[in-house]
mmCIF file of C-alpha atoms in Angstrom:
data_model
loop_
_atom_site.group_PDB
_atom_site.id
_atom_site.type_symbol
_atom_site.label_atom_id
_atom_site.label_comp_id
_atom_site.label_asym_id
_atom_site.label_seq_id
_atom_site.Cartn_x
_atom_site.Cartn_y
_atom_site.Cartn_z
ATOM 1 C CA MET R 1 22.869 35.498 -39.128
ATOM 2 C CA GLN R 2 21.468 38.337 -37.411
ATOM 3 C CA ILE R 3 19.242 35.857 -35.370
ATOM 4 C CA ILE R 4 22.483 34.577 -34.478
ATOM 5 C CA ASP R 5 24.573 37.492 -33.231
ATOM 6 C CA GLN R 6 21.674 38.680 -31.321
ATOM 7 C CA LEU R 7 21.501 35.123 -29.563
ATOM 8 C CA ALA R 8 25.227 35.450 -28.832
ATOM 9 C CA LEU R 9 23.614 38.274 -26.373
ATOM 10 C CA PHE R 10 22.731 35.862 -23.646
ATOM 11 C CA SER R 11 25.407 34.894 -21.519
ATOM 12 C CA SER R 12 27.161 31.320 -20.270
ATOM 13 C CA LEU R 13 25.550 32.692 -16.634
ATOM 14 C CA ASP R 14 21.835 33.317 -18.621
ATOM 15 C CA LEU R 15 22.436 29.281 -19.501
ATOM 16 C CA ILE R 16 22.656 28.386 -16.138
ATOM 17 C CA ALA R 17 20.288 30.494 -14.355
ATOM 18 C CA LEU R 18 17.809 28.931 -16.800
ATOM 19 C CA SER R 19 18.932 25.509 -16.189
ATOM 20 C CA LEU R 20 19.105 25.965 -12.603
ATOM 21 C CA THR R 21 15.146 26.538 -13.502
ATOM 22 C CA VAL R 22 14.413 23.720 -15.011
ATOM 23 C CA LEU R 23 15.696 21.715 -13.043
ATOM 24 C CA ALA R 24 14.684 23.113 -9.885
ATOM 25 C CA TRP R 25 10.968 22.736 -11.335
ATOM 26 C CA ALA R 26 11.644 19.216 -11.841
ATOM 27 C CA GLY R 27 13.442 18.722 -9.262
ATOM 28 C CA LEU R 28 10.757 20.409 -6.591
ATOM 29 C CA GLY R 29 8.011 18.458 -8.098
ATOM 30 C CA ALA R 30 9.430 14.174 -8.830
ATOM 31 C CA TRP R 31 10.806 14.884 -4.598
ATOM 32 C CA ILE R 32 7.104 16.231 -3.511
ATOM 33 C CA GLU R 33 5.205 13.487 -5.753
ATOM 34 C CA SER R 34 7.686 10.760 -4.309
ATOM 35 C CA GLU R 35 6.263 8.286 -1.934
ATOM 36 C CA ARG R 36 9.801 6.495 -1.267
ATOM 37 C CA ALA R 37 11.032 10.019 0.709
ATOM 38 C CA SER R 38 11.844 9.300 4.404
ATOM 39 C CA ARG R 39 9.995 12.714 4.689
ATOM 40 C CA PRO R 40 6.648 12.348 2.549
ATOM 41 C CA SER R 41 5.088 15.445 1.578
ATOM 42 C CA VAL R 42 1.555 17.112 2.259
ATOM 43 C CA THR R 43 0.858 16.319 -1.278
ATOM 44 C CA VAL R 44 1.653 12.409 -0.525
ATOM 45 C CA LEU R 45 -0.164 13.259 2.996
ATOM 46 C CA MET R 46 -3.082 13.667 1.294
ATOM 47 C CA LYS R 47 -3.870 10.368 -1.111
ATOM 48 C CA GLU R 48 -4.432 8.486 1.799
ATOM 49 C CA TYR R 49 -7.486 10.918 2.683
ATOM 50 C CA ARG R 50 -8.564 11.196 -0.268
ATOM 51 C CA ARG R 51 -8.832 7.407 -0.412
ATOM 52 C CA GLU R 52 -11.086 7.543 2.919
ATOM 53 C CA TRP R 53 -13.042 9.912 1.373
ATOM 54 C CA MET R 54 -14.240 7.356 -1.118
ATOM 55 C CA ARG R 55 -14.594 4.875 1.587
ATOM 56 C CA GLU R 56 -17.130 7.554 3.653
ATOM 57 C CA CYS R 57 -19.407 8.277 -0.093
ATOM 58 C CA ILE R 58 -20.253 4.185 -0.153
ATOM 59 C CA THR R 59 -22.595 5.147 2.950
ATOM 60 C CA ARG R 60 -23.188 8.428 2.915
ATOM 61 C CA GLU R 61 -27.007 9.094 2.132
ATOM 62 C CA PRO R 62 -27.506 11.424 0.432
ATOM 63 C CA ARG R 63 -23.781 12.286 -1.410
ATOM 64 C CA ILE R 64 -24.694 15.724 -2.181
ATOM 65 C CA PHE R 65 -21.995 16.474 0.543
ATOM 66 C CA ASP R 66 -19.434 14.982 -0.943
ATOM 67 C CA GLY R 67 -21.074 16.570 -4.358
ATOM 68 C CA ALA R 68 -20.557 19.924 -3.352
ATOM 69 C CA ILE R 69 -16.960 19.370 -2.541
ATOM 70 C CA LEU R 70 -16.145 17.774 -5.777
ATOM 71 C CA SER R 71 -17.546 20.749 -7.893
ATOM 72 C CA ASP R 72 -15.367 23.264 -5.549
ATOM 73 C CA LEU R 73 -12.486 20.918 -6.661
ATOM 74 C CA ARG R 74 -12.908 21.455 -9.926
ATOM 75 C CA GLN R 75 -13.835 25.246 -10.054
ATOM 76 C CA SER R 76 -10.679 25.667 -8.638
ATOM 77 C CA THR R 77 -9.214 24.228 -11.706
ATOM 78 C CA ASN R 78 -11.258 26.064 -14.056
ATOM 79 C CA PHE R 79 -10.528 29.709 -12.585
ATOM 80 C CA PHE R 80 -6.337 29.127 -12.112
ATOM 81 C CA ALA R 81 -7.269 27.793 -16.129
ATOM 82 C CA SER R 82 -9.059 30.652 -17.314
ATOM 83 C CA ALA R 83 -6.206 32.865 -15.538
ATOM 84 C CA SER R 84 -3.541 31.029 -17.082
ATOM 85 C CA MET R 85 -5.379 31.283 -20.682
ATOM 86 C CA ILE R 86 -5.531 34.453 -20.510
ATOM 87 C CA ALA R 87 -1.992 35.173 -19.193
ATOM 88 C CA LEU R 88 -0.971 33.424 -21.938
ATOM 89 C CA GLY R 89 -2.720 35.191 -24.552
ATOM 90 C CA ALA R 90 -1.559 38.321 -22.901
ATOM 91 C CA LEU R 91 2.180 37.228 -23.012
ATOM 92 C CA LEU R 92 1.468 36.018 -26.579
ATOM 93 C CA ALA R 93 0.395 39.321 -27.920
ATOM 94 C CA LEU R 94 3.196 41.083 -26.187
ATOM 95 C CA ILE R 95 6.060 38.511 -28.266
ATOM 96 C CA GLY R 96 4.386 40.094 -30.952
ATOM 97 C CA ASN R 97 4.805 43.267 -30.728
ATOM 98 C CA SER R 98 8.416 44.505 -30.723
ATOM 99 C CA GLU R 99 8.029 48.462 -30.016
ATOM 100 C CA ASN R 100 6.261 47.491 -26.301
ATOM 101 C CA LEU R 101 8.830 45.111 -25.567
ATOM 102 C CA LEU R 102 11.603 47.479 -26.284
ATOM 103 C CA GLY R 103 10.218 49.778 -23.922
ATOM 104 C CA VAL R 104 9.389 47.315 -21.077
ATOM 105 C CA ALA R 105 13.195 46.133 -21.736
ATOM 106 C CA GLU R 106 14.662 49.609 -21.402
ATOM 107 C CA ASP R 107 11.992 50.708 -18.323
ATOM 108 C CA LEU R 108 13.069 47.326 -16.517
ATOM 109 C CA THR R 109 17.048 46.838 -17.256
ATOM 110 C CA PHE R 110 17.645 50.170 -18.177
ATOM 111 C CA ALA R 111 19.765 48.772 -21.466
ATOM 112 C CA GLY R 112 18.784 48.884 -24.569
ATOM 113 C CA LEU R 113 18.363 45.129 -25.270
ATOM 114 C CA PRO R 114 17.513 43.534 -29.101
ATOM 115 C CA ALA R 115 13.543 42.878 -29.222
ATOM 116 C CA LEU R 116 14.521 39.207 -29.689
ATOM 117 C CA VAL R 117 16.164 38.607 -26.638
ATOM 118 C CA VAL R 118 13.154 39.633 -24.329
ATOM 119 C CA GLU R 119 11.413 37.504 -26.467
ATOM 120 C CA VAL R 120 13.196 34.317 -25.584
ATOM 121 C CA LYS R 121 12.902 35.134 -22.159
ATOM 122 C CA LEU R 122 9.140 35.817 -22.248
ATOM 123 C CA PHE R 123 8.565 33.076 -24.615
ATOM 124 C CA CYS R 124 10.065 30.607 -22.462
ATOM 125 C CA VAL R 125 7.710 32.195 -19.444
ATOM 126 C CA ALA R 126 5.268 31.666 -22.459
ATOM 127 C CA LEU R 127 6.385 27.049 -22.345
ATOM 128 C CA PHE R 128 5.630 27.226 -18.382
ATOM 129 C CA LEU R 129 2.407 29.114 -18.754
ATOM 130 C CA PHE R 130 0.816 26.544 -21.356
ATOM 131 C CA HIS R 131 2.592 23.375 -19.332
ATOM 132 C CA ALA R 132 0.041 24.851 -16.596
ATOM 133 C CA LEU R 133 -2.898 25.265 -18.585
ATOM 134 C CA LEU R 134 -2.580 22.005 -19.927
ATOM 135 C CA LYS R 135 -2.185 20.384 -16.366
ATOM 136 C CA PHE R 136 -5.116 22.581 -15.335
ATOM 137 C CA VAL R 137 -7.447 21.213 -17.983
ATOM 138 C CA TRP R 138 -6.582 17.800 -17.561
ATOM 139 C CA SER R 139 -7.174 18.582 -13.457
ATOM 140 C CA SER R 140 -10.429 19.100 -14.214
ATOM 141 C CA ARG R 141 -11.349 16.882 -17.141
ATOM 142 C CA LEU R 142 -10.059 14.036 -14.201
ATOM 143 C CA PHE R 143 -12.198 15.757 -11.371
ATOM 144 C CA GLY R 144 -15.158 15.235 -13.831
ATOM 145 C CA TYR R 145 -14.438 11.610 -14.770
ATOM 146 C CA CYS R 146 -14.351 10.919 -10.797
ATOM 147 C CA ALA R 147 -17.096 12.878 -10.360
ATOM 148 C CA VAL R 148 -18.899 10.192 -12.870
ATOM 149 C CA LEU R 149 -17.301 7.009 -10.650
ATOM 150 C CA MET R 150 -18.693 8.074 -7.487
ATOM 151 C CA ALA R 151 -22.127 8.348 -8.955
ATOM 152 C CA ALA R 152 -21.644 4.790 -9.687
ATOM 153 C CA ILE R 153 -20.907 3.960 -6.205
ATOM 154 C CA PRO R 154 -23.508 1.681 -5.232
ATOM 155 C CA ASN R 155 -24.750 2.223 -1.406
ATOM 156 C CA LYS R 156 -24.629 -1.196 -0.144
ATOM 157 C CA VAL R 157 -21.609 -2.387 1.237
ATOM 158 C CA ASP R 158 -21.841 -5.428 0.163
ATOM 159 C CA ASP R 159 -22.209 -5.466 -3.287
ATOM 160 C CA PRO R 160 -19.079 -6.987 -5.240
ATOM 161 C CA SER R 161 -18.596 -3.431 -7.432
ATOM 162 C CA THR R 162 -18.635 -1.332 -4.491
ATOM 163 C CA ILE R 163 -14.972 -1.396 -3.267
ATOM 164 C CA PRO R 164 -13.435 -1.528 -6.585
ATOM 165 C CA ARG R 165 -15.373 1.494 -7.522
ATOM 166 C CA ALA R 166 -14.783 3.597 -4.827
ATOM 167 C CA LEU R 167 -11.592 2.537 -4.954
ATOM 168 C CA ALA R 168 -11.201 4.111 -8.666
ATOM 169 C CA SER R 169 -12.570 7.374 -8.125
ATOM 170 C CA ALA R 170 -10.645 7.953 -5.238
ATOM 171 C CA GLU R 171 -6.932 7.356 -7.374
ATOM 172 C CA MET R 172 -9.068 9.529 -10.175
ATOM 173 C CA ASN R 173 -9.378 11.779 -7.204
ATOM 174 C CA ILE R 174 -5.586 11.382 -6.745
ATOM 175 C CA ARG R 175 -4.829 11.966 -10.317
ATOM 176 C CA ALA R 176 -6.774 15.290 -10.517
ATOM 177 C CA ALA R 177 -5.083 16.654 -7.595
ATOM 178 C CA LEU R 178 -1.575 15.398 -8.597
ATOM 179 C CA ASN R 179 -2.012 17.481 -12.294
ATOM 180 C CA PHE R 180 -3.305 20.562 -10.250
ATOM 181 C CA SER R 181 -0.341 20.411 -7.960
ATOM 182 C CA ARG R 182 1.597 20.495 -11.284
ATOM 183 C CA GLY R 183 -0.031 23.079 -13.122
ATOM 184 C CA LEU R 184 0.370 25.415 -10.067
ATOM 185 C CA ARG R 185 3.931 24.753 -9.852
ATOM 186 C CA SER R 186 4.350 25.203 -13.074
ATOM 187 C CA LEU R 187 2.314 28.743 -12.344
ATOM 188 C CA TYR R 188 4.930 29.498 -10.179
ATOM 189 C CA PHE R 189 7.840 28.941 -12.368
ATOM 190 C CA SER R 190 6.396 31.270 -15.070
ATOM 191 C CA MET R 191 6.595 34.296 -12.711
ATOM 192 C CA THR R 192 10.134 33.284 -11.364
ATOM 193 C CA VAL R 193 11.191 33.231 -15.376
ATOM 194 C CA LEU R 194 9.865 36.189 -16.222
ATOM 195 C CA ALA R 195 12.776 37.800 -13.452
ATOM 196 C CA TRP R 196 14.852 37.482 -16.256
ATOM 197 C CA ILE R 197 14.263 39.482 -17.945
ATOM 198 C CA LEU R 198 16.271 41.784 -15.560
ATOM 199 C CA GLY R 199 19.075 39.235 -15.578
ATOM 200 C CA PRO R 200 20.291 36.008 -15.169
ATOM 201 C CA VAL R 201 20.898 36.672 -11.657
ATOM 202 C CA PHE R 202 17.797 37.702 -10.872
ATOM 203 C CA LEU R 203 16.453 34.099 -12.478
ATOM 204 C CA ILE R 204 18.183 32.674 -9.624
ATOM 205 C CA ALA R 205 17.273 34.813 -7.037
ATOM 206 C CA ALA R 206 14.646 34.511 -8.005
ATOM 207 C CA THR R 207 14.087 30.291 -8.497
ATOM 208 C CA LEU R 208 15.824 30.301 -5.038
ATOM 209 C CA VAL R 209 13.123 32.193 -3.491
ATOM 210 C CA VAL R 210 10.476 30.328 -5.003
ATOM 211 C CA SER R 211 11.997 26.915 -4.376
ATOM 212 C CA ALA R 212 12.406 27.907 -0.921
ATOM 213 C CA ILE R 213 8.589 28.518 -0.747
ATOM 214 C CA ILE R 214 7.212 25.429 -2.788
ATOM 215 C CA TRP R 215 9.770 23.540 -0.643
ATOM 216 C CA SER R 216 8.532 25.026 2.403
ATOM 217 C CA ARG R 217 4.456 24.585 1.930
ATOM 218 C CA ASP R 218 4.882 20.690 1.373
ATOM 219 C CA PHE R 219 7.347 19.879 3.474
ATOM 220 C CA ALA R 220 7.855 22.564 6.342
ATOM 221 C CA SER R 221 3.851 24.198 6.633
ATOM 222 C CA TYR R 222 2.023 24.383 9.713
ATOM 223 C CA SER R 223 -0.691 21.848 7.384
ATOM 224 C CA ARG R 224 1.364 19.275 7.025
ATOM 225 C CA LYS R 225 2.023 18.940 11.033
ATOM 226 C CA ILE R 226 -1.440 18.549 11.179
ATOM 227 C CA LEU R 227 -1.425 15.555 8.981
ATOM 228 C CA VAL R 228 1.257 14.199 10.460
ATOM 229 C CA ASP R 229 -0.195 14.886 14.328
ATOM 230 C CA LEU R 230 -3.289 13.374 12.858
ATOM 231 C CA GLN R 231 -1.292 10.433 11.498
ATOM 232 C CA ASP R 232 0.360 9.866 14.655
ATOM 233 C CA THR R 233 -2.808 9.928 16.676
ATOM 234 C CA ALA R 234 -4.400 7.619 14.816
ATOM 235 C CA ASN R 235 -1.462 5.016 14.830
#
């Protein structure tokens, strides 16, 4: 009964703010990864270059250069996976310490919120961190699969298995990159939900700011202009 009374402290604005955050996270992900969008994202534009990379890999001898690039990509996923795991562990430890939670709530909101309210908010942060961790770990695994497929590509162009294996390597690489991007977005939104401790208005504001940043990097960044200009030059 006490728990129900404490959960009643969440207002309708809290639910609206959290729903907006989840919708922004899911909607941005679908928009960025959509190949049907009239304005393709950097993520979509990079897919063809990953395929071209694997086509060039066929005749490159030796393939140390390709292996080094793939190793760097995998190290990035491992770094973020480790960072997410550390952050998740620290957050779960904080959730389990009610006294510290009350102190944090009073310092940040200037109001004595019940520990359960702050715990629920931090638990939502933990969910995004957990999702990010899963995506980073799976991305690293996929980059490993890609490395094996690359090693299996024959150097002879006329070999019937060369092109199929190169294309399979490219698609594995693309899937790994997509999961890495999904992990990053979840990491961004985990920091967004952290603003909820200050109140639902702060969560809405943080959601709008972070969503604008993520959108601009995929649809309005200088890196996208470089890719589009390169594509126009090739055509």
